[in-house]
JSON list of C-alpha atoms in Angstrom, two decimals:
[
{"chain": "A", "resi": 321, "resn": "UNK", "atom": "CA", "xyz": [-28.41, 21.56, -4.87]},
{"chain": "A", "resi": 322, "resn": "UNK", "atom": "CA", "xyz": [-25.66, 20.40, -6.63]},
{"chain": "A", "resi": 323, "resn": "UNK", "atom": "CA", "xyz": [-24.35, 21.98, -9.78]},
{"chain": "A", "resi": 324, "resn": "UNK", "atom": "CA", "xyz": [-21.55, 20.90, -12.38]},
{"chain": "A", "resi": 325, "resn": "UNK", "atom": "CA", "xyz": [-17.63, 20.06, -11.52]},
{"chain": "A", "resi": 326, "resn": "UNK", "atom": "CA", "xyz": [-15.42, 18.42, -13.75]},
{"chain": "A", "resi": 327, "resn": "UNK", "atom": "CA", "xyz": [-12.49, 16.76, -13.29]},
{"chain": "A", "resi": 328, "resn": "UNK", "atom": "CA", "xyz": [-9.50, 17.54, -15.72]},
{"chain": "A", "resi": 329, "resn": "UNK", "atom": "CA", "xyz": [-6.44, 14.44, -15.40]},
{"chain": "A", "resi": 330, "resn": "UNK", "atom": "CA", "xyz": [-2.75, 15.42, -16.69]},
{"chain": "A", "resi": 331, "resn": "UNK", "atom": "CA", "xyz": [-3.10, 13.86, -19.68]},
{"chain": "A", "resi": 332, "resn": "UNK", "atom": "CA", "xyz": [-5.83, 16.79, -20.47]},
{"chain": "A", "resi": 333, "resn": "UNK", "atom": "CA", "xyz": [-8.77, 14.01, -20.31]},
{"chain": "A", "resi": 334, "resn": "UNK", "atom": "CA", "xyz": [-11.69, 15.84, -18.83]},
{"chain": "A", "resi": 335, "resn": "UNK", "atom": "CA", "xyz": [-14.56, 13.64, -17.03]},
{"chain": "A", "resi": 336, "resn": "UNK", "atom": "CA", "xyz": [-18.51, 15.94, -16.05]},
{"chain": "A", "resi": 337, "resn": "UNK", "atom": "CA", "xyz": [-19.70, 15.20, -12.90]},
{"chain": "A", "resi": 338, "resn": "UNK", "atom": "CA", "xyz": [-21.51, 17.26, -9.95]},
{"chain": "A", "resi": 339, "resn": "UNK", "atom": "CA", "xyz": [-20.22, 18.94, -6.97]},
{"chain": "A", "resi": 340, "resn": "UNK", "atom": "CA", "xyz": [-20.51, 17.20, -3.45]},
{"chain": "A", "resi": 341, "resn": "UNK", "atom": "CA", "xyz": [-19.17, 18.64, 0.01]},
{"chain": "A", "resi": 342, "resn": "UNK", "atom": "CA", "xyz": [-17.36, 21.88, 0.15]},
{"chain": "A", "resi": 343, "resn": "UNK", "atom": "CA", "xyz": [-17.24, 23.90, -3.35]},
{"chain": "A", "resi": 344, "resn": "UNK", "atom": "CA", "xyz": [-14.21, 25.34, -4.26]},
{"chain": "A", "resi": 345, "resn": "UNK", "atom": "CA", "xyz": [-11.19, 24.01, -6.71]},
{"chain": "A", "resi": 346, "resn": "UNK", "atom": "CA", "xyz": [-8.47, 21.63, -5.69]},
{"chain": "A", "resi": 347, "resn": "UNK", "atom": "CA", "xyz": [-5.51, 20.14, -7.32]},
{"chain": "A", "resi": 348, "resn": "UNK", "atom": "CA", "xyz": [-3.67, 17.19, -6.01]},
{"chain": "A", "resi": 349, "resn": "UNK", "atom": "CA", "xyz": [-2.46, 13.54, -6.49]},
{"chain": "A", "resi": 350, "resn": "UNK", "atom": "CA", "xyz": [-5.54, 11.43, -7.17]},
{"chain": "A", "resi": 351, "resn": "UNK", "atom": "CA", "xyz": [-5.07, 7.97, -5.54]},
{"chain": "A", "resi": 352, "resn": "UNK", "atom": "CA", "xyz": [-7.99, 5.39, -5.59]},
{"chain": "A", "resi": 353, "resn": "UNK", "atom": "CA", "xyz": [-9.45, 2.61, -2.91]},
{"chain": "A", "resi": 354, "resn": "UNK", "atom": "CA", "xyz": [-11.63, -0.11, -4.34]},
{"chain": "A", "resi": 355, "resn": "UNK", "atom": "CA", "xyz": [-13.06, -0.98, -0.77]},
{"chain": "A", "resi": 356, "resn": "UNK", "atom": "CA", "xyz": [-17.04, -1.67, -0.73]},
{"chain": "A", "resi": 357, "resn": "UNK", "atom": "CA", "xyz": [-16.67, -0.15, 3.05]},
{"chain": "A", "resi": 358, "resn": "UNK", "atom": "CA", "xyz": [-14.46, 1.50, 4.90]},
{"chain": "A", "resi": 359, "resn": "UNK", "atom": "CA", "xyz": [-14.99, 4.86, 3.72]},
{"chain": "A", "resi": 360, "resn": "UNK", "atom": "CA", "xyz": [-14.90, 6.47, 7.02]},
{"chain": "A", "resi": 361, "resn": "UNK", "atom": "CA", "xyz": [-11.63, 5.38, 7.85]},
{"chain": "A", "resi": 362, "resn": "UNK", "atom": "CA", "xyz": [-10.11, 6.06, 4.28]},
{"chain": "A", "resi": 363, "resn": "UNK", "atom": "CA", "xyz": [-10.98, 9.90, 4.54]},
{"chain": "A", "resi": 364, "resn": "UNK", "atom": "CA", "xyz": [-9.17, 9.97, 8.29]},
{"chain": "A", "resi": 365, "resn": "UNK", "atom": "CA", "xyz": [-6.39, 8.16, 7.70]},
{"chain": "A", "resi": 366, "resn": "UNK", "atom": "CA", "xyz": [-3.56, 10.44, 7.10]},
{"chain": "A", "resi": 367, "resn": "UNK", "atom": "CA", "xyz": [-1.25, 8.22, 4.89]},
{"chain": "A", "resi": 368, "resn": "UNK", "atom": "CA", "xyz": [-3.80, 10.25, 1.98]},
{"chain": "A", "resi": 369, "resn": "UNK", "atom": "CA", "xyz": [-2.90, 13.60, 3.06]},
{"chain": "A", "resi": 370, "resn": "UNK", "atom": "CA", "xyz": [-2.64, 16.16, 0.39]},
{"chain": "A", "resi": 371, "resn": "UNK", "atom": "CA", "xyz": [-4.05, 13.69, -1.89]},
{"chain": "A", "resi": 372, "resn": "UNK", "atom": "CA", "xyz": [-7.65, 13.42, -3.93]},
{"chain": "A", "resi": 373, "resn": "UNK", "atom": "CA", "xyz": [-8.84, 10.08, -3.01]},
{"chain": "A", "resi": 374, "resn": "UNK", "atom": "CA", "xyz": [-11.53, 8.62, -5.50]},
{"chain": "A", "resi": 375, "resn": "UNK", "atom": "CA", "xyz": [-13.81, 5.69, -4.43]},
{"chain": "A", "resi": 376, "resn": "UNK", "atom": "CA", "xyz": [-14.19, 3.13, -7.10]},
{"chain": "A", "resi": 377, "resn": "UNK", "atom": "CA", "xyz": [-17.23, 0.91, -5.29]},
{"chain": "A", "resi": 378, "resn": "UNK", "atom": "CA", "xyz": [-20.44, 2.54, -6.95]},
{"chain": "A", "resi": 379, "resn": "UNK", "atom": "CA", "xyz": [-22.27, 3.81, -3.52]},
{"chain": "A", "resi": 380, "resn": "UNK", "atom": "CA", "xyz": [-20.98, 5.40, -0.67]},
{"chain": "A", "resi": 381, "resn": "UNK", "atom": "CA", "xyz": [-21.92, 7.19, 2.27]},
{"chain": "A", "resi": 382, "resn": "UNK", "atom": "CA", "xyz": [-24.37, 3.82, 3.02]},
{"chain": "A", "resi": 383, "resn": "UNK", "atom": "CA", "xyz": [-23.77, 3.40, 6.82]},
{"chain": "A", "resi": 384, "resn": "UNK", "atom": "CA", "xyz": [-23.65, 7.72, 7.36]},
{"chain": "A", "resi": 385, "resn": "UNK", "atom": "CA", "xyz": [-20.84, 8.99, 9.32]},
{"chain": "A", "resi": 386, "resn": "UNK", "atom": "CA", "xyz": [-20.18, 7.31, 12.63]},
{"chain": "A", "resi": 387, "resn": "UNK", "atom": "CA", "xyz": [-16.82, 9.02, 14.40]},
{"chain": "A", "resi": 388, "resn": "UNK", "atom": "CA", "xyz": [-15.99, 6.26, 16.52]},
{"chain": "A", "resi": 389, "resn": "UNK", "atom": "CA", "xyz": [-14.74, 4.69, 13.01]},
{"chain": "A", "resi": 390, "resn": "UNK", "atom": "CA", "xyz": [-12.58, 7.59, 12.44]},
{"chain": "A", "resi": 391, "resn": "UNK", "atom": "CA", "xyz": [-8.98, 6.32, 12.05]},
{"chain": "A", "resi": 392, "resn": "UNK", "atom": "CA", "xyz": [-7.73, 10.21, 13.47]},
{"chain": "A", "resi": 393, "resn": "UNK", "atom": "CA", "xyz": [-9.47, 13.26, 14.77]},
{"chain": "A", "resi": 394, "resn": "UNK", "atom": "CA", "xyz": [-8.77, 14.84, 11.10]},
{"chain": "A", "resi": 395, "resn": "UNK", "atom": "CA", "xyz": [-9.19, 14.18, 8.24]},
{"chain": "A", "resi": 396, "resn": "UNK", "atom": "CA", "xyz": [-6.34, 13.47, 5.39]},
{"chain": "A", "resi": 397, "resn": "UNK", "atom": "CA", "xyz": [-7.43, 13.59, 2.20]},
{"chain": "A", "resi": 398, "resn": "UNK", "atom": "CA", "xyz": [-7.54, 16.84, 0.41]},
{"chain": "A", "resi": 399, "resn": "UNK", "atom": "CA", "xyz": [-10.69, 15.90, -2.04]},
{"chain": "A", "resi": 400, "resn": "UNK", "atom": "CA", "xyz": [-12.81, 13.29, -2.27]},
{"chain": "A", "resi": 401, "resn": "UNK", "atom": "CA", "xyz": [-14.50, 11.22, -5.26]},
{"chain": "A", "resi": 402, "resn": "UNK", "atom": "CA", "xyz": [-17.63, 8.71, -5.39]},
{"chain": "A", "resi": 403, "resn": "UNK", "atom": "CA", "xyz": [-19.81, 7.55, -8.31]},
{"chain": "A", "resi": 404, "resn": "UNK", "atom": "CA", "xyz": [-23.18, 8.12, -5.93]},
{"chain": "A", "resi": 405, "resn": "UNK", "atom": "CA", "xyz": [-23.17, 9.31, -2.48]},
{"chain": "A", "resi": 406, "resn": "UNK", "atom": "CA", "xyz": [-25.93, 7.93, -0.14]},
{"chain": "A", "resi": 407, "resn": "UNK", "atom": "CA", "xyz": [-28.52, 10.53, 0.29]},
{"chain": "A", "resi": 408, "resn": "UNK", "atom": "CA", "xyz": [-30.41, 8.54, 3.42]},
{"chain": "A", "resi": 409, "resn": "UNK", "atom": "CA", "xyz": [-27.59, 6.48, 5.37]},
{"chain": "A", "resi": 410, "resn": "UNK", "atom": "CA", "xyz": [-29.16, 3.34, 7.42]},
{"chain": "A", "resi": 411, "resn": "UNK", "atom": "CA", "xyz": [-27.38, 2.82, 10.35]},
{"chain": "A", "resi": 412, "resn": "UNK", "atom": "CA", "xyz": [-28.66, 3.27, 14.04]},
{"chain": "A", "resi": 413, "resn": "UNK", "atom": "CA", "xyz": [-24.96, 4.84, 14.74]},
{"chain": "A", "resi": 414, "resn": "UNK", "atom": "CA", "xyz": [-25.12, 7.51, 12.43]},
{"chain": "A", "resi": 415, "resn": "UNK", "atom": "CA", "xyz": [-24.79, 10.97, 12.54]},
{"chain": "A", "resi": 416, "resn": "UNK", "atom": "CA", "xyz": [-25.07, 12.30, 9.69]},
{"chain": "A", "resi": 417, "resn": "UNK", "atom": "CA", "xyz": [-24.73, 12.31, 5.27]},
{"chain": "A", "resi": 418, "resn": "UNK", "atom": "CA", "xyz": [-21.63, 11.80, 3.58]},
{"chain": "A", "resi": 419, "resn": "UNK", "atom": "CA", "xyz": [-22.06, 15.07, 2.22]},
{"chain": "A", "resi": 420, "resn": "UNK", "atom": "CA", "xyz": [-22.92, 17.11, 4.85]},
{"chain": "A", "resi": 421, "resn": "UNK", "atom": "CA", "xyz": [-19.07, 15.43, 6.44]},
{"chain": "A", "resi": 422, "resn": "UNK", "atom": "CA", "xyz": [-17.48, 16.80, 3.68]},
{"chain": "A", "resi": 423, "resn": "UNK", "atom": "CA", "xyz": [-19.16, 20.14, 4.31]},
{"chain": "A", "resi": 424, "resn": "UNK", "atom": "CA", "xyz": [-18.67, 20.76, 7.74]},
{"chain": "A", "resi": 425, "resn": "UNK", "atom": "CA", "xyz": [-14.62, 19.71, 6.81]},
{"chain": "A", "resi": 426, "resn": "UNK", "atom": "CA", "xyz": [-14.33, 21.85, 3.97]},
{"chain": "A", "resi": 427, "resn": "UNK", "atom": "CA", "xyz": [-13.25, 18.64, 1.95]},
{"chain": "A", "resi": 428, "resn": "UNK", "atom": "CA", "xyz": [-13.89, 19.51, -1.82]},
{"chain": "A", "resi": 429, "resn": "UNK", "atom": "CA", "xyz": [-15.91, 16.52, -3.50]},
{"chain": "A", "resi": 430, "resn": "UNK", "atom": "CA", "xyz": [-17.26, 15.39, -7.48]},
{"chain": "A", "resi": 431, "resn": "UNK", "atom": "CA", "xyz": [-20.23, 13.02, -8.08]},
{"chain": "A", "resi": 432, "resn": "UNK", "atom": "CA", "xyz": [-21.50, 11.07, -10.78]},
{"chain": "A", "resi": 433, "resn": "UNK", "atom": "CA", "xyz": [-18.53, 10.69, -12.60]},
{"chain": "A", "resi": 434, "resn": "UNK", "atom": "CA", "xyz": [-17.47, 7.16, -14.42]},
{"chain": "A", "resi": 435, "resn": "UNK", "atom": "CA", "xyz": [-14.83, 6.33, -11.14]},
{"chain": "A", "resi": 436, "resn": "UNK", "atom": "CA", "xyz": [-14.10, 3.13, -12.94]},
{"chain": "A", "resi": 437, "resn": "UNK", "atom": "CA", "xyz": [-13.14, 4.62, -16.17]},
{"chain": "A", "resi": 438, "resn": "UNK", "atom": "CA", "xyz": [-10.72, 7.23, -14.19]},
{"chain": "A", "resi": 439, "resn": "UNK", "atom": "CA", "xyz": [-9.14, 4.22, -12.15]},
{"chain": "A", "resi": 440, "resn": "UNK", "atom": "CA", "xyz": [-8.49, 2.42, -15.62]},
{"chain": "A", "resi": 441, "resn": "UNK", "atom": "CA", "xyz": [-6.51, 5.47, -16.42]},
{"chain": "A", "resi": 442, "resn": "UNK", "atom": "CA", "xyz": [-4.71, 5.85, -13.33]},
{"chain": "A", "resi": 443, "resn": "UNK", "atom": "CA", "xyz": [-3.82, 1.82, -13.52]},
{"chain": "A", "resi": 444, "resn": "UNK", "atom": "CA", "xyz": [-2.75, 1.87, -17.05]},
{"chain": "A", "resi": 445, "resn": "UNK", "atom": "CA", "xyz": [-0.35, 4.97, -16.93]},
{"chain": "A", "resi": 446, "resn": "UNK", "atom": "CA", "xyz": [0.34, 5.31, -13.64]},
{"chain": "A", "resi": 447, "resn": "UNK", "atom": "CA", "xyz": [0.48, 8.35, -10.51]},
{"chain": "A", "resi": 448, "resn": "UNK", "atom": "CA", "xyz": [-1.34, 10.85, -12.20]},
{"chain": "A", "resi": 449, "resn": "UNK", "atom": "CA", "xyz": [-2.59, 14.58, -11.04]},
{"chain": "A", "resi": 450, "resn": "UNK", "atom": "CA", "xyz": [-5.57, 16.26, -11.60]},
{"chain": "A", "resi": 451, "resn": "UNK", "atom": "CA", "xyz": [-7.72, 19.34, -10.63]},
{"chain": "A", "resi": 452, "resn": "UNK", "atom": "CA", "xyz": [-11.49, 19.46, -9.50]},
{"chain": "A", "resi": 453, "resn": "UNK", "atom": "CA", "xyz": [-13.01, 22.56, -10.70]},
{"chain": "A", "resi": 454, "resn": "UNK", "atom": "CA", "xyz": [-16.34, 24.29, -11.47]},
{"chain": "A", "resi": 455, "resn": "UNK", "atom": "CA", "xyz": [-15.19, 25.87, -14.53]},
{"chain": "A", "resi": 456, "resn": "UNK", "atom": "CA", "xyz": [-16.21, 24.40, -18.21]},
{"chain": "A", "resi": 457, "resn": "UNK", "atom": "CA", "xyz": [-12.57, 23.05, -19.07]},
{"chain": "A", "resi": 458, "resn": "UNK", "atom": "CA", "xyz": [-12.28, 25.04, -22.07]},
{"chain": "A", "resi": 459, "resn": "UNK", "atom": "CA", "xyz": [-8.56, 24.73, -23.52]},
{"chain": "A", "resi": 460, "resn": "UNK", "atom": "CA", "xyz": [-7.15, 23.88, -20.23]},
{"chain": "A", "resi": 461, "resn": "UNK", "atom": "CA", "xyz": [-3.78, 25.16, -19.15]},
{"chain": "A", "resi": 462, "resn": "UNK", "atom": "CA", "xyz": [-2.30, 21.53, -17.69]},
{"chain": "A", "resi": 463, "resn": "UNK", "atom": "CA", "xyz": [1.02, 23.02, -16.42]},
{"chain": "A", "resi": 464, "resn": "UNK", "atom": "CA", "xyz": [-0.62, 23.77, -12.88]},
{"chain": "A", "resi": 465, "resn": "UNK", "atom": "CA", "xyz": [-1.65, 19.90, -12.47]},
{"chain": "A", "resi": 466, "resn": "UNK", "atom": "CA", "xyz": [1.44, 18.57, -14.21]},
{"chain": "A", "resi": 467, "resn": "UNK", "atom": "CA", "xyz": [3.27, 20.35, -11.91]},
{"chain": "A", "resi": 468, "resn": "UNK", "atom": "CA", "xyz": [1.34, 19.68, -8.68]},
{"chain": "A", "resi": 469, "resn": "UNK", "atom": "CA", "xyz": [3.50, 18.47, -5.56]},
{"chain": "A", "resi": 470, "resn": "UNK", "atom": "CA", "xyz": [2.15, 17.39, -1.98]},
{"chain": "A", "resi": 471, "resn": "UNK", "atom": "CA", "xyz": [3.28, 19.70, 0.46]},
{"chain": "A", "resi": 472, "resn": "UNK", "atom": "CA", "xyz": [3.53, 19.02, 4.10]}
]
């Protein structure tokens, strides 16, 4: 069962949403894709290392997880991001949920948050850091994700 997450931007703008994959708390570079597909190959590729990738397409997770699509053996973002993860995948290749992926790879991931809205932000003022966290965001410190840098 999920529970709340939020996720807190730079700028201090907070956005509620639910936990998905791994729980924990991450900080990191969010970077977005506006692909309908390619999911699979966006959370293996390793050009996103270190970074929280959000998904801006509305569903994901809708063909399961199918490793032969896996652009590497690992996988290269640090977090992960949808509007609404698939619950039941339809695809006769699949092996699995979305979220169960993220599980088994200890890849933090938020829910049912506005990923549009969040992309807007990201658009209009640029590379911008943020933390995923389970805490209520009550007078946030922001010098930790100001301060975030990818480390190899």
């Amino acid at each position: 069962m999920s529970k709340k997450a939020y996720l807190i931007l730079e700028n201090g703008l907070c956005f509620e949403g639910q936990t998905l994959g791994a729980v924990g708390e991450i900080t990191g570079e969010i970077v977005f894709t506006t692909g309908m597909t390619g999911y699979l190959e966006t959370l293996t590729d390793q050009s996103y290392y270190g970074q929280i990738v959000l998904q801006t397409f509305p569903l994901i997770g809708n063909y399961g997880i199918i490793p032969s699509d896996f652009e590497s053996n690992c996988i290269g973002a640090s977090a992960y991001i949808v509007k609404y993860p698939c619950e039941n995948p339809s695809n006769f290749r699949s092996q699995g949920t979305l979220e169960a992926f993220l599980k088994e790879n200890n890849i933090i991931g938020l829910s049912h948050i506005d990923t549009r809205a969040v992309t807007k932000i990201i658009r209009e003022y640029g590379v911008m850091n943020g933390k995923i966290t389970y805490q209520k965001p009550d007078n946030i410190d922001l010098t930790e994700i100001k301060n975030y840098k990818i480390k190899n």
